Coordinates of C-alpha atoms in Angstrom, one line a residue:
M1 CA -84.7 -44.7 -10.1
A2 CA -82.3 -46.5 -12.3
E3 CA -80.2 -46.9 -9.3
G4 CA -82.8 -48.6 -7.3
R5 CA -83.6 -50.7 -9.9
E6 CA -79.7 -51.7 -10.3
N7 CA -79.5 -52.5 -6.5
W8 CA -82.7 -54.5 -6.6
A9 CA -81.2 -56.5 -9.7
V10 CA -77.8 -57.0 -7.6
D11 CA -79.6 -57.9 -4.6
E12 CA -81.8 -60.6 -6.7
L13 CA -78.4 -61.9 -8.3
L14 CA -76.8 -62.1 -4.7
K15 CA -80.1 -63.7 -3.2
A16 CA -80.1 -66.3 -6.1
E17 CA -76.3 -66.9 -5.8
D18 CA -76.7 -67.6 -2.1
E19 CA -79.5 -70.0 -2.8
A20 CA -77.5 -71.8 -5.4
N21 CA -74.9 -71.9 -3.2
N22 CA -77.1 -73.7 -0.6
I23 CA -78.4 -75.9 -3.1
I24 CA -75.1 -76.9 -4.2
K25 CA -73.8 -77.6 -0.2
A26 CA -77.2 -79.4 0.3
A27 CA -76.7 -81.7 -2.7
Q28 CA -72.6 -82.3 -1.6
K29 CA -73.9 -83.5 1.9
E30 CA -76.5 -85.5 0.3
R31 CA -73.9 -87.0 -2.0
E32 CA -71.4 -87.8 0.9
K33 CA -74.2 -89.5 2.9
K34 CA -75.3 -91.6 -0.2
I35 CA -71.7 -92.5 -0.6
K36 CA -71.4 -93.5 3.2
E37 CA -74.5 -95.7 3.0
A38 CA -73.2 -97.1 -0.3
K39 CA -70.2 -98.0 1.4
V40 CA -71.9 -99.6 4.4
A41 CA -73.8 -101.5 2.3
A42 CA -71.0 -102.6 0.4
D43 CA -69.0 -103.6 3.5
Q44 CA -72.4 -105.8 4.7
E45 CA -72.5 -107.5 1.1
I46 CA -68.5 -108.3 1.3
A47 CA -68.8 -109.5 4.8
V48 CA -71.6 -112.0 4.0
F49 CA -69.9 -113.0 0.6
R50 CA -66.5 -113.7 2.6
R51 CA -68.4 -115.9 5.1
E52 CA -70.2 -117.7 2.3
E53 CA -67.2 -118.1 0.4
E54 CA -65.1 -119.3 3.4
T55 CA -67.9 -121.7 4.4
R56 CA -67.6 -123.0 0.9
Y57 CA -63.7 -123.1 1.0
N58 CA -63.9 -125.1 4.2
Q59 CA -66.4 -127.5 3.0
E60 CA -64.2 -128.0 -0.1
I61 CA -61.4 -128.9 2.0
L62 CA -62.8 -131.5 4.0
R63 CA -64.2 -133.2 0.8
R64 CA -61.0 -133.3 -0.4
F65 CA -58.8 -133.9 2.4
G66 CA -60.8 -135.6 4.9
S67 CA -62.5 -134.7 8.4
T68 CA -60.7 -133.2 11.2
K69 CA -61.2 -136.4 13.0
E70 CA -58.7 -138.3 10.5
E71 CA -56.5 -135.6 11.1
E72 CA -56.8 -135.7 14.9
E73 CA -56.2 -139.6 14.5
L74 CA -53.0 -139.4 12.3
E75 CA -51.6 -136.9 14.7
R76 CA -52.3 -139.2 17.6
R77 CA -50.8 -142.2 15.9
T78 CA -47.7 -140.2 14.9
K79 CA -47.2 -139.0 18.2
A80 CA -47.5 -142.5 19.6
E81 CA -44.9 -143.7 17.0
I82 CA -42.4 -141.0 18.1
D83 CA -43.0 -141.4 21.9
K84 CA -42.1 -145.5 21.0
I85 CA -39.1 -144.3 19.1
Y86 CA -37.9 -142.0 22.0
A87 CA -38.6 -144.7 24.5
D88 CA -36.8 -147.5 22.3
Y89 CA -33.7 -145.0 22.1
E90 CA -33.9 -144.4 26.1
A91 CA -33.8 -148.1 26.6
N92 CA -31.2 -148.9 24.5
K93 CA -28.5 -146.1 24.6
L94 CA -26.4 -147.4 27.5
A95 CA -26.4 -150.8 25.6
V96 CA -25.1 -149.2 22.6
V97 CA -22.6 -147.0 24.4
D98 CA -21.2 -149.8 26.5
M99 CA -20.7 -151.9 23.1
L100 CA -19.0 -149.4 21.3
I101 CA -16.5 -148.6 24.2
K102 CA -16.0 -152.4 24.7
R103 CA -15.1 -152.7 20.9
V104 CA -12.8 -149.7 20.9
I105 CA -11.0 -151.0 24.0
E106 CA -10.7 -154.8 23.2
V107 CA -8.2 -155.5 20.4
K108 CA -7.9 -159.1 19.3
L109 CA -4.2 -159.9 18.7
E110 CA -4.5 -162.7 16.3
V111 CA -3.8 -162.4 12.8
P112 CA -7.1 -163.0 10.8
R113 CA -7.4 -166.3 8.9
V114 CA -7.7 -164.5 5.6
V115 CA -4.5 -162.9 6.1
K116 CA -2.6 -165.9 7.3
G117 CA -3.7 -167.8 4.1
Q118 CA -2.4 -164.7 1.8
F119 CA 0.7 -164.5 3.7
E120 CA 1.3 -168.5 3.5
Q121 CA 0.6 -168.5 0.0
A122 CA 3.1 -165.7 -0.7
Q123 CA 5.9 -167.6 0.9
Q124 CA 5.2 -170.7 -1.0
N125 CA 5.7 -168.6 -4.1
F126 CA 9.2 -167.8 -3.1

């Protein structure tokens, strides 16, 4: 009879251990589920916060540096000025090249008046 009680006690202990293991597994699954839910909720809160902060940042940039219309106008004027400079370059490049070639090829063979004056003054001193 003692053996029957021992087996019964061991069986009860094993049964209690299985129940405890099942409770632990269920608690772990519930914990994992809550962690996933918390992560999803946190991601949603972060997304909302990010949108709000980006909106606030963009409004501050517009307040400090002007609207995008002003930027577009500045870009348009700058491009127009660059186009004008390029057109001036294209219109004048041949004339400048011709002038430079003419200056290099044509050499005046007369002595400048300043040099003549210095030479005459040097001769008089001798």
